[in-house]
mmCIF file of C-alpha atoms in Angstrom:
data_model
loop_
_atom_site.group_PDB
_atom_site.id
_atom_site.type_symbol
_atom_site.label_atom_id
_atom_site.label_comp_id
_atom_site.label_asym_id
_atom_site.label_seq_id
_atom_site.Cartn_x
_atom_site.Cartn_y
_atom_site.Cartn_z
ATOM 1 C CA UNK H 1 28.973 40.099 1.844
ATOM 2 C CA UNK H 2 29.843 36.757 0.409
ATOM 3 C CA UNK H 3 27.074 35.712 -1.423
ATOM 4 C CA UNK H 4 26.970 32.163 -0.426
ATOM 5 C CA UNK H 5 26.092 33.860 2.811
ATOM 6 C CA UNK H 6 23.086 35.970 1.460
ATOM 7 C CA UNK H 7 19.464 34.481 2.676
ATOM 8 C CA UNK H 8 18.449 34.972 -1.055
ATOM 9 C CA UNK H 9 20.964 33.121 -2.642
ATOM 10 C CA UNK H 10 20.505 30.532 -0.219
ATOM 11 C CA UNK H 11 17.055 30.242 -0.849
ATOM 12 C CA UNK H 12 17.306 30.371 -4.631
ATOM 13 C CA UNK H 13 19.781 27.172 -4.092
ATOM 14 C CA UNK H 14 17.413 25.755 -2.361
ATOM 15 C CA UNK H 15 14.503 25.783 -4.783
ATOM 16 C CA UNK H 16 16.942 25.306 -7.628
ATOM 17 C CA UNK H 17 17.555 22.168 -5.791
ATOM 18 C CA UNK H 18 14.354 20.837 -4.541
ATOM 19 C CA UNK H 19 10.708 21.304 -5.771
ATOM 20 C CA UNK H 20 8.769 22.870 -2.775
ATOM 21 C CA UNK H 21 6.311 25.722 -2.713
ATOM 22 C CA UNK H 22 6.605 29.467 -0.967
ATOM 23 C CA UNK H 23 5.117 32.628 -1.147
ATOM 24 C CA UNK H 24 7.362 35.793 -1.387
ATOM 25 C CA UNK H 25 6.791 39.602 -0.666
ATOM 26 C CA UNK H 26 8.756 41.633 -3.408
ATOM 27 C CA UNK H 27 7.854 45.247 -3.241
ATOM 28 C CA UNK H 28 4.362 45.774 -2.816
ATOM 29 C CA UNK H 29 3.547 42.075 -4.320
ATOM 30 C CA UNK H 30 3.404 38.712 -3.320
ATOM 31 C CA UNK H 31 4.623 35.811 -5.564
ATOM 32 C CA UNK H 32 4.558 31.896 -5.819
ATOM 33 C CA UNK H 33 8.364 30.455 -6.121
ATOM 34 C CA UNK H 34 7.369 26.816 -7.363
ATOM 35 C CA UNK H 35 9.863 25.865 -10.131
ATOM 36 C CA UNK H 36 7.399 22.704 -10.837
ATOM 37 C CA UNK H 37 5.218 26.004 -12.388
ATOM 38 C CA UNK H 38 7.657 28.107 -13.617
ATOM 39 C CA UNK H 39 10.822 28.251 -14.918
ATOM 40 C CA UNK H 40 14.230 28.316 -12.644
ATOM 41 C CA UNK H 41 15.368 31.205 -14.819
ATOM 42 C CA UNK H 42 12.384 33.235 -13.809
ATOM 43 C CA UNK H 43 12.568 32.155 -9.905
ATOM 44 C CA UNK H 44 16.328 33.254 -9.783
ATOM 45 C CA UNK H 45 14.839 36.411 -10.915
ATOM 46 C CA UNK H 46 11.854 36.920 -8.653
ATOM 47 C CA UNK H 47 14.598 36.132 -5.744
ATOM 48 C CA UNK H 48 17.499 37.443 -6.330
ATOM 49 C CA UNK H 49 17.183 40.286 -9.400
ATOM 50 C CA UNK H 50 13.455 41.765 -8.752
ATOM 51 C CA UNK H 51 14.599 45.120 -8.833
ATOM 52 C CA UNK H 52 16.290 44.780 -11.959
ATOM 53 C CA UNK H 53 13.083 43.133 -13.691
ATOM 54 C CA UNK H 54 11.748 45.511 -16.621
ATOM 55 C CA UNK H 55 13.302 48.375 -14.362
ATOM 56 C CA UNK H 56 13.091 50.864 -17.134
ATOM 57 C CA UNK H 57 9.942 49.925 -18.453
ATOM 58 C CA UNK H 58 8.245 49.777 -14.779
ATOM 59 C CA UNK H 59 9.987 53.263 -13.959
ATOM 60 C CA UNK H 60 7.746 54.860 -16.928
ATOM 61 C CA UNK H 61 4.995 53.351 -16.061
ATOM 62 C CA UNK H 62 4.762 54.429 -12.371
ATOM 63 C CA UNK H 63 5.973 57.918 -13.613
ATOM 64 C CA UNK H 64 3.378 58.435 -16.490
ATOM 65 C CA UNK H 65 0.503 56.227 -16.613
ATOM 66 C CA UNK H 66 -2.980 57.854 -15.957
ATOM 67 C CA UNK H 67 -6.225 55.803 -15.074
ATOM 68 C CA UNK H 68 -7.119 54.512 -18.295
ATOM 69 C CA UNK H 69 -8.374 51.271 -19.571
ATOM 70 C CA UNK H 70 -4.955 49.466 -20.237
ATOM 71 C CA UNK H 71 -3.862 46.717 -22.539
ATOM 72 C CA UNK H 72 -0.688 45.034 -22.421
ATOM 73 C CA UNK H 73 0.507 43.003 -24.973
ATOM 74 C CA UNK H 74 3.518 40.909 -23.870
ATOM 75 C CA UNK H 75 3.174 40.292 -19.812
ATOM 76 C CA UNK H 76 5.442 37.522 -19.605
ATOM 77 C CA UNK H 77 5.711 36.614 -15.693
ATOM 78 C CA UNK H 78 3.228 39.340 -14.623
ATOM 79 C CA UNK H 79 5.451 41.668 -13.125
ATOM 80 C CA UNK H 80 5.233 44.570 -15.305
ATOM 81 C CA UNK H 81 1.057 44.099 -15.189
ATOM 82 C CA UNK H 82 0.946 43.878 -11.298
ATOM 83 C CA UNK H 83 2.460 47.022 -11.298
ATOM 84 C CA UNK H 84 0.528 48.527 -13.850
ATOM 85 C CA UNK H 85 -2.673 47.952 -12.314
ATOM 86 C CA UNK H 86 -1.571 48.905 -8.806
ATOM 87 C CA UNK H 87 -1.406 52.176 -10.732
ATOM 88 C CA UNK H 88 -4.560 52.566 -12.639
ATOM 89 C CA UNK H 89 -6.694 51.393 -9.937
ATOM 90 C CA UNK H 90 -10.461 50.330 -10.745
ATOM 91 C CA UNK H 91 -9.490 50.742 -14.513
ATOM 92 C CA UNK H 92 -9.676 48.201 -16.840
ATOM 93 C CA UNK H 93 -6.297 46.079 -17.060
ATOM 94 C CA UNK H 94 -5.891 43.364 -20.341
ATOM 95 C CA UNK H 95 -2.984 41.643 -20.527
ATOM 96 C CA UNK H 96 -2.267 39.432 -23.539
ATOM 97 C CA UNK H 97 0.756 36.756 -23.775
ATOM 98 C CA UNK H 98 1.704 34.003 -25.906
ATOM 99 C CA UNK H 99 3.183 32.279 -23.514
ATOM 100 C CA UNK H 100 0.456 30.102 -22.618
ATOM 101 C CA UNK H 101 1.999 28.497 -19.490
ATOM 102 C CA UNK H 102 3.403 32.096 -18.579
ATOM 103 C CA UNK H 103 -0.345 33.079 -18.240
ATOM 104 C CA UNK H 104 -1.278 30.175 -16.215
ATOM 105 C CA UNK H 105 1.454 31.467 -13.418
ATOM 106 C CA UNK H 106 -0.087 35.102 -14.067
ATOM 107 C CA UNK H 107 -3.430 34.086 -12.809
ATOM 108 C CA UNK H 108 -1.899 32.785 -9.829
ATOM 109 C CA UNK H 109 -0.427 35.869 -9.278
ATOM 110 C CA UNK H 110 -3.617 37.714 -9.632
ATOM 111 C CA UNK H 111 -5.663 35.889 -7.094
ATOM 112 C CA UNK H 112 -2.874 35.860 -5.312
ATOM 113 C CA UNK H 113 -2.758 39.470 -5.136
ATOM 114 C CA UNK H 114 -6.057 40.244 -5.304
ATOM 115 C CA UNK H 115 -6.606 41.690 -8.591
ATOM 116 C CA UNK H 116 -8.996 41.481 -11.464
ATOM 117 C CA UNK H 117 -6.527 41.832 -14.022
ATOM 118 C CA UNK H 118 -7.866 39.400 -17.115
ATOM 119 C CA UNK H 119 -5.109 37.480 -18.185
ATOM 120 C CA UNK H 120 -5.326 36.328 -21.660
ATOM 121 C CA UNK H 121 -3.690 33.517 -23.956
ATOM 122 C CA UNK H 122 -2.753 35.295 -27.551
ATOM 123 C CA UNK H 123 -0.065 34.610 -29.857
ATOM 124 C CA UNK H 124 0.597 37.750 -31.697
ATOM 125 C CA UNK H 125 1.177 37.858 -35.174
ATOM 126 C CA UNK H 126 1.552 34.844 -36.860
ATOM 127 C CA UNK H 127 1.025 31.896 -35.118
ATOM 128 C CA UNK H 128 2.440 29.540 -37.288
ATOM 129 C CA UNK H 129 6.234 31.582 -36.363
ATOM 130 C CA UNK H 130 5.791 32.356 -32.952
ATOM 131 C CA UNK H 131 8.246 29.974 -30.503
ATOM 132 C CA UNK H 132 9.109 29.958 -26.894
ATOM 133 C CA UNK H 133 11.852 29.103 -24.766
ATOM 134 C CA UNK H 134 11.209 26.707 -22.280
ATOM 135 C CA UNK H 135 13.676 27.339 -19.800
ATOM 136 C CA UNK H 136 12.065 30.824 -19.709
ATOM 137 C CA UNK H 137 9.094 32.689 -19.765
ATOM 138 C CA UNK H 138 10.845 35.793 -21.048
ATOM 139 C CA UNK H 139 12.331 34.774 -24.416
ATOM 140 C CA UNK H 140 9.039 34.463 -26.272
ATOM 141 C CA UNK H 141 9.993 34.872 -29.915
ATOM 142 C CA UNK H 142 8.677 36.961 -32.677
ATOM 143 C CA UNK H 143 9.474 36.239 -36.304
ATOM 144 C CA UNK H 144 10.590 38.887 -38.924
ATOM 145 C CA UNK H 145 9.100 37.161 -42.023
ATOM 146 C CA UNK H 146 5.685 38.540 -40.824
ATOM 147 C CA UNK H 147 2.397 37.893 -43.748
ATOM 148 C CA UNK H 148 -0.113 40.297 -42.707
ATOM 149 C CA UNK H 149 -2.376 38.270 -44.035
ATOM 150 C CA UNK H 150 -1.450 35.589 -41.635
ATOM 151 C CA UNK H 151 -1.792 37.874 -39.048
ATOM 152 C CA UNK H 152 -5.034 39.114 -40.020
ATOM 153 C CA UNK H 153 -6.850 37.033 -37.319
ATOM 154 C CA UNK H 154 -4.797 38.369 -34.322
ATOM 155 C CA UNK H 155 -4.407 42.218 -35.603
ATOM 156 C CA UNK H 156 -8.162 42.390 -35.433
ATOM 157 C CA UNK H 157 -8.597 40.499 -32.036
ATOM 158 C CA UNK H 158 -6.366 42.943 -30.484
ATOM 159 C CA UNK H 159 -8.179 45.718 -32.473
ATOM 160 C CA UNK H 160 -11.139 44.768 -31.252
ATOM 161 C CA UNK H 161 -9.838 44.794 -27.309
ATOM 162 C CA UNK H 162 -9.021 47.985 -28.277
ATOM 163 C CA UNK H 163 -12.571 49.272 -29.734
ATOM 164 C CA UNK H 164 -14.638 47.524 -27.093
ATOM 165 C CA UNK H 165 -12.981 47.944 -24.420
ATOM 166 C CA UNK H 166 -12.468 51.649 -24.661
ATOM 167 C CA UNK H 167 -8.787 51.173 -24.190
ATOM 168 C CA UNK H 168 -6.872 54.550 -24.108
ATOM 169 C CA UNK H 169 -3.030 53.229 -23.032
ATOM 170 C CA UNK H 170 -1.118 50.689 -24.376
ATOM 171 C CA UNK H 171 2.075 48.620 -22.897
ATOM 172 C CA UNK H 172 3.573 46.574 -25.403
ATOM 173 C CA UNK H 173 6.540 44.310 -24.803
ATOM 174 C CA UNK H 174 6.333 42.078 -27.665
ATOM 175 C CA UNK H 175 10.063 40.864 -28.742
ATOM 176 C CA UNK H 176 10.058 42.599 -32.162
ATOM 177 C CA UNK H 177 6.607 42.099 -32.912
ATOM 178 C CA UNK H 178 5.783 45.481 -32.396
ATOM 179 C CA UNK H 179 7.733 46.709 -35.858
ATOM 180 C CA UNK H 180 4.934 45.048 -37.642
ATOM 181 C CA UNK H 181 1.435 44.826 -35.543
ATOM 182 C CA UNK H 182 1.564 48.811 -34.786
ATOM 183 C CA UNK H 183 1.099 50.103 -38.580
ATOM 184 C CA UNK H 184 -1.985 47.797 -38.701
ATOM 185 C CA UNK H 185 -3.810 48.744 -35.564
ATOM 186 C CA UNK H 186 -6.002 52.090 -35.371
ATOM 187 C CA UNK H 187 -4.668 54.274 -32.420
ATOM 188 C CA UNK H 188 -7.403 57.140 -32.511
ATOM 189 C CA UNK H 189 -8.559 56.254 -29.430
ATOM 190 C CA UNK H 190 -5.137 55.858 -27.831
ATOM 191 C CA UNK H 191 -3.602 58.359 -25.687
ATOM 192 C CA UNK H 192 -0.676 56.955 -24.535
ATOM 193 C CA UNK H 193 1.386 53.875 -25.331
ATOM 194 C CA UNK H 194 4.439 52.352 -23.303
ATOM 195 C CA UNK H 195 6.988 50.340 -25.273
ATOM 196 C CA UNK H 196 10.359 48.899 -25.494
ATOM 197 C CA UNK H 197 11.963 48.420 -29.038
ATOM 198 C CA UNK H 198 14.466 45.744 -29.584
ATOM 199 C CA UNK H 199 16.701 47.075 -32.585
ATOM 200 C CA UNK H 200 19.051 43.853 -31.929
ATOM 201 C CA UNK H 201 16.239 42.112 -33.260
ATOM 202 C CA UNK H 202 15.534 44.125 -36.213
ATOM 203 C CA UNK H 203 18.409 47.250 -37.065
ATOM 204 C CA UNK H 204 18.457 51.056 -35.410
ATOM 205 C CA UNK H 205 17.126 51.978 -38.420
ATOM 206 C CA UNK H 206 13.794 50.241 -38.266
ATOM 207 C CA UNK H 207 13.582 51.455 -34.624
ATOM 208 C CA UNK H 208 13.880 54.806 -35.872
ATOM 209 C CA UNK H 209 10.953 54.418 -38.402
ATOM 210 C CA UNK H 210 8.603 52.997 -35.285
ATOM 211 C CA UNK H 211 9.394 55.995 -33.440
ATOM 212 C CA UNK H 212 9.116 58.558 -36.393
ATOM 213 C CA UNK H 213 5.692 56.493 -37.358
ATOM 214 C CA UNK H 214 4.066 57.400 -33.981
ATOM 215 C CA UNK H 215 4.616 60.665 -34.387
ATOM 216 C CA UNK H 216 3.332 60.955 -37.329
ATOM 217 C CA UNK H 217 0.525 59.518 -35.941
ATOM 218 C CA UNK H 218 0.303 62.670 -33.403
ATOM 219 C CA UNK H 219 2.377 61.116 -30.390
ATOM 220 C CA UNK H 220 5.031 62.821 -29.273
ATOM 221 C CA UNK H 221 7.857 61.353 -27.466
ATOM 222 C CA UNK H 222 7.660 62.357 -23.901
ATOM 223 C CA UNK H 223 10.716 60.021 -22.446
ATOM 224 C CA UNK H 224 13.260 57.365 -23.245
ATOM 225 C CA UNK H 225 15.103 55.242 -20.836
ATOM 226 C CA UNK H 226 17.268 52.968 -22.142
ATOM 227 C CA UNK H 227 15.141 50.968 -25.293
ATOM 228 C CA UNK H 228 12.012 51.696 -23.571
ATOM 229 C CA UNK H 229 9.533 54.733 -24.747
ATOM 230 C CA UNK H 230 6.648 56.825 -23.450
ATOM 231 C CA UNK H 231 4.316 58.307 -25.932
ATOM 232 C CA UNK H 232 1.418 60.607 -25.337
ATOM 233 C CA UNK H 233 -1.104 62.381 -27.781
#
């Protein structure tokens, strides 16, 4: 079918073109297209690409997540979270982003959906080198020149999310972040942790030493798809 012909595309023109409001049903969510809200990178994606959006990472997660207490760090548009929590049910669902207007759209979403999910604003890392991409909320940018000392502030915020909250799985999306917040964090209570590595941000060799780090940590590598990864312990 010609795609100038497809009621998507069409309607993606449309909002590209104009600034007016809908509500759309993608899978077994609902989501506001506004582009005055959110970028018209992220509404081409909702409309057109949805099934491509975190496919690998979402395909784990429905696979292998139990009903935990779940934090997420990295949520971006709140895809990846609505489908987490339609998963672990009454649980406990955190998710962190540092993306502050990217948050603001994901409480939308929630009430919108009907969760509880608590959406948080939290650079992780060091503030001071995190950057975003405005025409985006999914090219949030972490640093390599990362001072744990800088960092001090946010390891133990998330550390403490972690103690209080009796979280047991983790989902972290974090654009390279993850090489360096991961060693500083205590994952006793952990039992199983989601994650995509980005070795185009850093080198296959650092990837490797994440991976070989958790299990020496007693995870053990249960699934890869792609550069995403399910641990359990």
């Amino acid at each position: 079918m010609n795609k100038f012909l497809n009621v998507n595309y069409l309607n993606y023109r449309l909002h590209h073109l104009f600034n007016f409001e809908q509500i759309i049903s993608r899978g077994n969510f609902k989501f506001l297209i506004n582009k005055k809200i959110i970028p018209i990178y992220n509404l081409k994606g909702l409309i057109l690409n949805f099934n491509k959006h975190e496919i690998d990472e979402i395909k784990l997660i429905n696979k292998y997540i139990l009903t935990y207490n779940t934090l997420e760090l990295g949520c971006s548009i709140g895809v990846t979270s609505l489908n987490i929590k339609n998963k672990i049910k009454k649980m406990k669902l955190i998710s962190i982003d540092g993306n502050s207007d990217a948050i603001k759209y994901c409480k939308i979403l929630n009430k919108l959906n009907k969760f509880d999910i608590e959406f948080m604003h939290h650079v992780i890392g060091n503030k001071n080198l995190f950057s975003t991409n405005s025409k985006n909320f999914l090219s949030s940018k972490s640093e390599l020149n990362f001072d744990p000392k800088e960092a001090n502030d946010s390891i133990m915020f998330i550390q403490s999310l972690i103690d209080k909250e009796d979280i047991k799985s983790l989902v972290i999306d974090i654009e390279g972040m993850e090489k360096n917040i991961l060693q500083y964090l205590n994952l006793d209570n952990i039992r199983q942790i989601f994650i995509e590595l980005h070795p185009m941000i850093y080198s296959l060799l650092d990837e490797k030493c994440i991976i070989d780090q958790l299990i020496q940590r007693s995870f053990a590598l249960v699934e890869k798809v792609n550069n995403n990864y399910y641990f359990e312990k």
